[in-house]
Short mmCIF file of N, CA and C in Angstrom, two decimals:
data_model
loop_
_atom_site.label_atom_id
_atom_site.label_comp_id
_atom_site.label_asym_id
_atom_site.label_seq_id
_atom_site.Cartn_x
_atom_site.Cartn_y
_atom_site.Cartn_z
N UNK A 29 0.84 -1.17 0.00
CA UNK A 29 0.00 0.00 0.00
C UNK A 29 0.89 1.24 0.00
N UNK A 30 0.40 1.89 -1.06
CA UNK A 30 1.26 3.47 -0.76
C UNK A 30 0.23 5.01 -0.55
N UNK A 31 -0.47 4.93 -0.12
CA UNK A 31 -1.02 5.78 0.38
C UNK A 31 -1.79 5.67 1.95
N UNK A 32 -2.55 6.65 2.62
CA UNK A 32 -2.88 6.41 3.60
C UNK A 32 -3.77 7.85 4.04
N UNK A 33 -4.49 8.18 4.58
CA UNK A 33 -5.23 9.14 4.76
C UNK A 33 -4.95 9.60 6.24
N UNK A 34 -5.03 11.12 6.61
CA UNK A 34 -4.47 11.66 7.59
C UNK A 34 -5.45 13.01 7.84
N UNK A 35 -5.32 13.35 8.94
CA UNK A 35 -6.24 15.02 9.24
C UNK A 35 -4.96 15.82 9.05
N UNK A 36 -4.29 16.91 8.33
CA UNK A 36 -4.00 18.05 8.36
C UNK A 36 -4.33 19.36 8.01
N UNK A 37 -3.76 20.19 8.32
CA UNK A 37 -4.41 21.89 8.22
C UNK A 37 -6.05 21.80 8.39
N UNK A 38 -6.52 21.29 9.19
CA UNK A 38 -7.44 21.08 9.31
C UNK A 38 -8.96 20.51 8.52
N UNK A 39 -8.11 19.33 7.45
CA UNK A 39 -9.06 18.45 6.81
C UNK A 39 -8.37 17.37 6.36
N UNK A 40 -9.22 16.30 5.98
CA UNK A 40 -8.89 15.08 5.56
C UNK A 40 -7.56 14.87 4.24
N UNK A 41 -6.43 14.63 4.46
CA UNK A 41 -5.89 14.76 2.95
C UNK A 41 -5.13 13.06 3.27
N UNK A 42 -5.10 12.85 1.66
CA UNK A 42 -4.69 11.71 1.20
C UNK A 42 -2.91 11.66 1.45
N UNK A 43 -2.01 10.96 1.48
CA UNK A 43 -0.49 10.81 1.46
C UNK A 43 -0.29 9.80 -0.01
N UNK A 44 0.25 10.04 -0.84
CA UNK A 44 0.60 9.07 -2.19
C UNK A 44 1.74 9.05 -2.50
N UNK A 45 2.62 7.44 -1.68
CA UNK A 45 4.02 7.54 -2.01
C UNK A 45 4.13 7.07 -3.23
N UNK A 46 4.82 7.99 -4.38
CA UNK A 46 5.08 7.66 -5.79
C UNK A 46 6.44 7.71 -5.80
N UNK A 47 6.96 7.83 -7.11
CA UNK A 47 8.05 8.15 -7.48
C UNK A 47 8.13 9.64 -7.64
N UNK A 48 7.13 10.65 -7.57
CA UNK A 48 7.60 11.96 -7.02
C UNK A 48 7.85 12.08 -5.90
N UNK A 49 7.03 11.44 -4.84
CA UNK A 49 7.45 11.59 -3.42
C UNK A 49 8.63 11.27 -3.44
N UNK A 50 9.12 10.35 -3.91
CA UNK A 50 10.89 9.65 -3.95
C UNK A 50 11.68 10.90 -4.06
N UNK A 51 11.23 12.09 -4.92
CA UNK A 51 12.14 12.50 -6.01
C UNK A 51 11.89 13.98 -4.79
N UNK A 52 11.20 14.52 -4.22
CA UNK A 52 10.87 15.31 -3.16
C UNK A 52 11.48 15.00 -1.98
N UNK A 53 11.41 13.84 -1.49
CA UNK A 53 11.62 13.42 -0.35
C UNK A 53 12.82 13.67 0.00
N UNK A 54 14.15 13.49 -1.07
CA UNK A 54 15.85 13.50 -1.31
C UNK A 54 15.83 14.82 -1.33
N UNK A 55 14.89 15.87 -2.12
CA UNK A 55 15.23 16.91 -1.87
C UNK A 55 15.09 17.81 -0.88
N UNK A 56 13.78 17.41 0.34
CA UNK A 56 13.53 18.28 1.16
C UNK A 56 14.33 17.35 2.37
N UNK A 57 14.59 16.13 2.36
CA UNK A 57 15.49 15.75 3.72
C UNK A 57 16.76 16.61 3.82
N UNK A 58 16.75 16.48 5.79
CA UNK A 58 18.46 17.13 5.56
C UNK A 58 19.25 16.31 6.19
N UNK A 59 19.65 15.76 5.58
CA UNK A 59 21.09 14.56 5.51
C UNK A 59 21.57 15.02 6.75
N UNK A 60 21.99 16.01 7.67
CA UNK A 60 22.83 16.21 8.94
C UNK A 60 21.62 16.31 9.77
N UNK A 61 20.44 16.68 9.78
CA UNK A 61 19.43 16.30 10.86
C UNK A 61 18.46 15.42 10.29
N UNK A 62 18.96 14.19 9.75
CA UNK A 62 18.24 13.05 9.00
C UNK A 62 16.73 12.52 10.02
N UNK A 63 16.79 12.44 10.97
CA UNK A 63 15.90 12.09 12.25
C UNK A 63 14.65 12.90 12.08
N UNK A 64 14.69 14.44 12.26
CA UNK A 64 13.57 14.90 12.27
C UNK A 64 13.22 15.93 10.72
N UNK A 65 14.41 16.07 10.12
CA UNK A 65 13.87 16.82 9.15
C UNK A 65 13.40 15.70 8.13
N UNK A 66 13.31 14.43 8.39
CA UNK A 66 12.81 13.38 7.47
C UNK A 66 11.52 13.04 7.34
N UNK A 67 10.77 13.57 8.58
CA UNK A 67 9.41 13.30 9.18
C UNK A 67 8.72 14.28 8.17
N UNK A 68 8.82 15.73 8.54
CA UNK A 68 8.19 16.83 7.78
C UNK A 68 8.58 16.32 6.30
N UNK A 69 9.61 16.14 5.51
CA UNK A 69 10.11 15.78 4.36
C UNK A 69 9.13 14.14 3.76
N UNK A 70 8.91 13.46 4.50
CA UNK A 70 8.09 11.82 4.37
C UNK A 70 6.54 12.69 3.84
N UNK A 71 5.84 13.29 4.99
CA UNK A 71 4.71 14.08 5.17
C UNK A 71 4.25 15.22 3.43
N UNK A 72 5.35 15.94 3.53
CA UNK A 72 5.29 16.84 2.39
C UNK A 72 5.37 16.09 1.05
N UNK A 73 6.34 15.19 0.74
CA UNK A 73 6.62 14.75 -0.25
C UNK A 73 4.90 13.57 -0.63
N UNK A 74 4.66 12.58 0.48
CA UNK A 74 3.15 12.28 0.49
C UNK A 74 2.05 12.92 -0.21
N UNK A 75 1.74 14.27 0.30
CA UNK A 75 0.91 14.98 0.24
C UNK A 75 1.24 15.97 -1.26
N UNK A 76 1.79 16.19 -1.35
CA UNK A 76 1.86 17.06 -3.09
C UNK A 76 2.51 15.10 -3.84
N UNK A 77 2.41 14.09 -3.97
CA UNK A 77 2.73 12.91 -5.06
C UNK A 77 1.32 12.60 -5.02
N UNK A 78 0.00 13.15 -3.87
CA UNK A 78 -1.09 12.58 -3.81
C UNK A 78 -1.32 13.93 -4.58
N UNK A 79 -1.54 15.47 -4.75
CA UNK A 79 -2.11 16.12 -4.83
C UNK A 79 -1.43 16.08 -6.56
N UNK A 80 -0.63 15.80 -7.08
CA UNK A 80 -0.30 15.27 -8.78
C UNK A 80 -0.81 14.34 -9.20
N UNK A 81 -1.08 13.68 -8.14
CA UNK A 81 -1.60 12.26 -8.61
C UNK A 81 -3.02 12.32 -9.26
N UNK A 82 -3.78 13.35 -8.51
CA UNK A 82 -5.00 13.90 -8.51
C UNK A 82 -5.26 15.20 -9.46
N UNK A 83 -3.88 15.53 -9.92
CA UNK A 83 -4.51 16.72 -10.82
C UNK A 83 -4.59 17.79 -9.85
N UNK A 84 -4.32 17.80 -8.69
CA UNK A 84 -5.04 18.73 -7.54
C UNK A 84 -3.71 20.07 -7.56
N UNK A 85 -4.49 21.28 -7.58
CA UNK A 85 -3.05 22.52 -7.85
C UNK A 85 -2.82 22.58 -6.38
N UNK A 86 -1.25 21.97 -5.69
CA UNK A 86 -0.15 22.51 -4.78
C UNK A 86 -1.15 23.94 -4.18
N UNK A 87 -1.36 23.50 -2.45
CA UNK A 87 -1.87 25.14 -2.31
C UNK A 87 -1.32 25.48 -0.76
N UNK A 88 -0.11 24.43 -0.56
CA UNK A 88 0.14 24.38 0.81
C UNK A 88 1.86 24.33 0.52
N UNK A 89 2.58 24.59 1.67
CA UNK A 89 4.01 25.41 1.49
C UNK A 89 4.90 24.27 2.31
N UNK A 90 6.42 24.13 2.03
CA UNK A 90 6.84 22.64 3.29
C UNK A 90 6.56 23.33 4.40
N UNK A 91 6.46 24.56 4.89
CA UNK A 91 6.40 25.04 6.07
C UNK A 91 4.94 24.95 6.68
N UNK A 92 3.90 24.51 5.74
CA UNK A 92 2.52 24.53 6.41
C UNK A 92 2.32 23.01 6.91
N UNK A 93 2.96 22.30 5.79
CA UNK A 93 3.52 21.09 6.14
C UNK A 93 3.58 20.84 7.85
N UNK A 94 5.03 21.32 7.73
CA UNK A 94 5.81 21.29 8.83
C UNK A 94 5.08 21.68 10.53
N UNK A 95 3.91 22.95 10.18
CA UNK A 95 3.13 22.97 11.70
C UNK A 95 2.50 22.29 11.18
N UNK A 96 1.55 21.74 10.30
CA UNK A 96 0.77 20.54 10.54
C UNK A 96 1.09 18.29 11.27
N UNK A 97 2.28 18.62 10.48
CA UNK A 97 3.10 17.75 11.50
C UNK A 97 2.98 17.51 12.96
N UNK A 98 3.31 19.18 13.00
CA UNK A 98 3.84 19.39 14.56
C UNK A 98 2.59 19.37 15.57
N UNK A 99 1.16 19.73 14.92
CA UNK A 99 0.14 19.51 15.63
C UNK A 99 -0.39 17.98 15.33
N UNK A 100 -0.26 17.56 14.52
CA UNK A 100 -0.65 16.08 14.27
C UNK A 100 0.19 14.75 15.34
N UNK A 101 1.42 15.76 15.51
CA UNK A 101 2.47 14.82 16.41
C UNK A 101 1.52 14.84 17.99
N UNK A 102 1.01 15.90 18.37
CA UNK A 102 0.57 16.66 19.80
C UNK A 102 -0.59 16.02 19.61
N UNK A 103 -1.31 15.47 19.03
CA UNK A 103 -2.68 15.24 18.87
C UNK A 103 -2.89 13.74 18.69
N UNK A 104 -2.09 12.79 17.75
CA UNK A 104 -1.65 11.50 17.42
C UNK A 104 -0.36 11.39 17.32
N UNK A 105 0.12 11.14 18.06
CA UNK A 105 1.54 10.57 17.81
C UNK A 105 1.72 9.03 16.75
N UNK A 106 1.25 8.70 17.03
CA UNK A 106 1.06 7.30 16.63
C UNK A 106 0.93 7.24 15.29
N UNK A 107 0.00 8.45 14.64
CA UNK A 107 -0.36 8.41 13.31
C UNK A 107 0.96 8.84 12.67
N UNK A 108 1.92 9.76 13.03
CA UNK A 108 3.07 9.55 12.41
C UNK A 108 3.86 8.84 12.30
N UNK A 109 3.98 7.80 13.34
CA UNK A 109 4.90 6.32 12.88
C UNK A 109 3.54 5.63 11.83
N UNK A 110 2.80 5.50 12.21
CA UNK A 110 2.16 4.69 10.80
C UNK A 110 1.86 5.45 9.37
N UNK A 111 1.95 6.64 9.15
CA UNK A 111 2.60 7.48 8.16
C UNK A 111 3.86 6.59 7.48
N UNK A 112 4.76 7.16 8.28
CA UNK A 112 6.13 6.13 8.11
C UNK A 112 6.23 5.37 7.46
N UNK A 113 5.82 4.45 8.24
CA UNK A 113 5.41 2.66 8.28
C UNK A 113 4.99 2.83 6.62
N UNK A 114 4.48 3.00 6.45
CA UNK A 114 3.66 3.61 4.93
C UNK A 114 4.66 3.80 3.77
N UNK A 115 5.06 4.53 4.03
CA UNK A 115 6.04 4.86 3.62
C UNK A 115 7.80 4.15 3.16
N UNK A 116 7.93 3.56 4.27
CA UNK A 116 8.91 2.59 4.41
C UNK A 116 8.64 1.68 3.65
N UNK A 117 7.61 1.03 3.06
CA UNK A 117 6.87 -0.07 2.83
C UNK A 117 6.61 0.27 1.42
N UNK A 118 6.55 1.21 0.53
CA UNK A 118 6.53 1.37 -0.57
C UNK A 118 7.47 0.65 -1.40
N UNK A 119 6.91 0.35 -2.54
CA UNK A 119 8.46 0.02 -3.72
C UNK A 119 9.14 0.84 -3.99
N UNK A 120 8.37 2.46 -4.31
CA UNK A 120 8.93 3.45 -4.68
C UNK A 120 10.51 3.54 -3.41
N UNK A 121 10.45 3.56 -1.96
CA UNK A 121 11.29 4.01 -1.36
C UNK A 121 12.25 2.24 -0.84
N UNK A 122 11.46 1.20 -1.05
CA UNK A 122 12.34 0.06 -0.78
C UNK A 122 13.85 0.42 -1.64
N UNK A 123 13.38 0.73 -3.68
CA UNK A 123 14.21 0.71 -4.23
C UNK A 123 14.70 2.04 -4.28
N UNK A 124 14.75 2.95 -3.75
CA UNK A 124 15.58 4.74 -3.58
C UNK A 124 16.67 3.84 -2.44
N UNK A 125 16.07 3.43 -1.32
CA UNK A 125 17.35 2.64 -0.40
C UNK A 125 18.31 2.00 -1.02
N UNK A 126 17.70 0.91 -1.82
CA UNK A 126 18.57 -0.10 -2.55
C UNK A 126 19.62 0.61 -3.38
N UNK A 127 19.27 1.60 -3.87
CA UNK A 127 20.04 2.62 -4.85
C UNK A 127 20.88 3.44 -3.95
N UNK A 128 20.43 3.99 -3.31
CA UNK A 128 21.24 4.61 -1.82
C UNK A 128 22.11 3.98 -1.07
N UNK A 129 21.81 2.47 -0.83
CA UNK A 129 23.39 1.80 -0.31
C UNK A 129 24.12 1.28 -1.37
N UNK A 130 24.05 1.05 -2.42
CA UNK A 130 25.08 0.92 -3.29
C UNK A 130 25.81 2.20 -3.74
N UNK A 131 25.36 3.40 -3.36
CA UNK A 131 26.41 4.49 -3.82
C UNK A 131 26.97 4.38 -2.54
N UNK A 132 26.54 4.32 -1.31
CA UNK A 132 27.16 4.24 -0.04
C UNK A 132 28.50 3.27 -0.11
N UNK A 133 28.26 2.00 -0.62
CA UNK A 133 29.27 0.82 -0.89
C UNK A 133 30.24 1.72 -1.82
N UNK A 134 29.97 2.09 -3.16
CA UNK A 134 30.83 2.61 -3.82
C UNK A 134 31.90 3.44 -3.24
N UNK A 135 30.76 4.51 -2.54
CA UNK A 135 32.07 5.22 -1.83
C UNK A 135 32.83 4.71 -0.85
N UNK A 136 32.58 3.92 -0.14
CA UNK A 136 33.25 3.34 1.30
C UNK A 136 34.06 2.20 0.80
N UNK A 137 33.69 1.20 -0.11
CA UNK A 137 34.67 0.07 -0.69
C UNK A 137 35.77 0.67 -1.58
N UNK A 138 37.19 0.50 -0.83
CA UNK A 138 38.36 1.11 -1.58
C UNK A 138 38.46 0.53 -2.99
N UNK A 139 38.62 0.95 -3.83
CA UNK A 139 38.98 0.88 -5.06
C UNK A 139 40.24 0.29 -5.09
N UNK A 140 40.51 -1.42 -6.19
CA UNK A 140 41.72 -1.46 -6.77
C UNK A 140 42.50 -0.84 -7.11
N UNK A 141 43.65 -0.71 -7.26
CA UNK A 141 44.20 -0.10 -8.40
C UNK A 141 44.90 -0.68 -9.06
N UNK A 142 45.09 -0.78 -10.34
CA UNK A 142 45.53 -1.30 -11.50
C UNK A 142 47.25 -1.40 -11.48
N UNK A 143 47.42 -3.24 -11.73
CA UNK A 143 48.52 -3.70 -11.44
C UNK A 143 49.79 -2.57 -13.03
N UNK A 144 50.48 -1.68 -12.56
CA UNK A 144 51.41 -1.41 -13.13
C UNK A 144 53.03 -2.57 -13.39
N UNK A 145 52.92 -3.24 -14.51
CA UNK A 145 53.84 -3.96 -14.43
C UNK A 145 55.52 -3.19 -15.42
N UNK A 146 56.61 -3.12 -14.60
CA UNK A 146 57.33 -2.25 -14.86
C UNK A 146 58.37 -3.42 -16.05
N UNK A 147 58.35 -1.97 -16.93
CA UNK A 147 59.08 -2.78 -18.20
C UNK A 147 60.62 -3.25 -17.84
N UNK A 148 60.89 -4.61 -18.61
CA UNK A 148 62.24 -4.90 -18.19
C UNK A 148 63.04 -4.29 -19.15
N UNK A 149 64.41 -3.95 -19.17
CA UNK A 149 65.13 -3.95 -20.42
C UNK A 149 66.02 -5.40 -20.66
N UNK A 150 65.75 -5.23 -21.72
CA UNK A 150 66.46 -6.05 -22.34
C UNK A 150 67.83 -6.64 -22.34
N UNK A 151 68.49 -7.75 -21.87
CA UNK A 151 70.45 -7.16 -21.97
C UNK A 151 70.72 -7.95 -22.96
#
């Protein structure tokens, strides 16, 4: 399942993890506060891949996002780990991971380097 329905800004809106949410999600996370700027970033990216999905014109900002979160956290906590959960569970974001630790491997697995074999001379 990649969607899931939620109360913010004060009405019912849909979450639709696609491959835009994928493509949002990388851009609004912040890699050095990965923990909480991932939550608002999961949330936002949801909510405008549901509102394309739908044809529906963008009428909310990451920052309206972001207090809607923050009252949804105060009100249900719970509904944001199963947000998540949602989320986590997509194909769209199984395979962004899968793609994400192999550049991780790339960079961290030292590279060969190519056997230089030194010319003899001749006597």
């Amino acid at each position: 399942m990649s969607y899931i329905q939620v109360q913010l800004g004060g009405k019912d809106q849909g979450l639709k993890f696609n491959q835009l949410s994928i493509e949002l999600f990388t851009e609004n996370v912040n890699y050095e506060a990965i923990d909480t700027s991932s939550i608002y970033a999961i949330f936002f990216a949801g909510l405008t891949g549901n509102y394309y999905a739908k044809r529906k014109e963008v009428d909310f900002t990451f920052e309206n996002v972001c207090d809607w979160v923050d009252e949804l956290y105060e009100k249900e906590p719970a509904k944001i780990a199963e947000v998540c959960e949602v989320f986590a569970n997509t194909n769209a974001y199984k395979q962004w991971i899968e793609q994400f630790k192999e550049k991780i491997r790339a960079l961290t697995t030292p590279q060969e380097k190519p056997v230089v074999k030194k010319k003899t001379k001749a006597v």
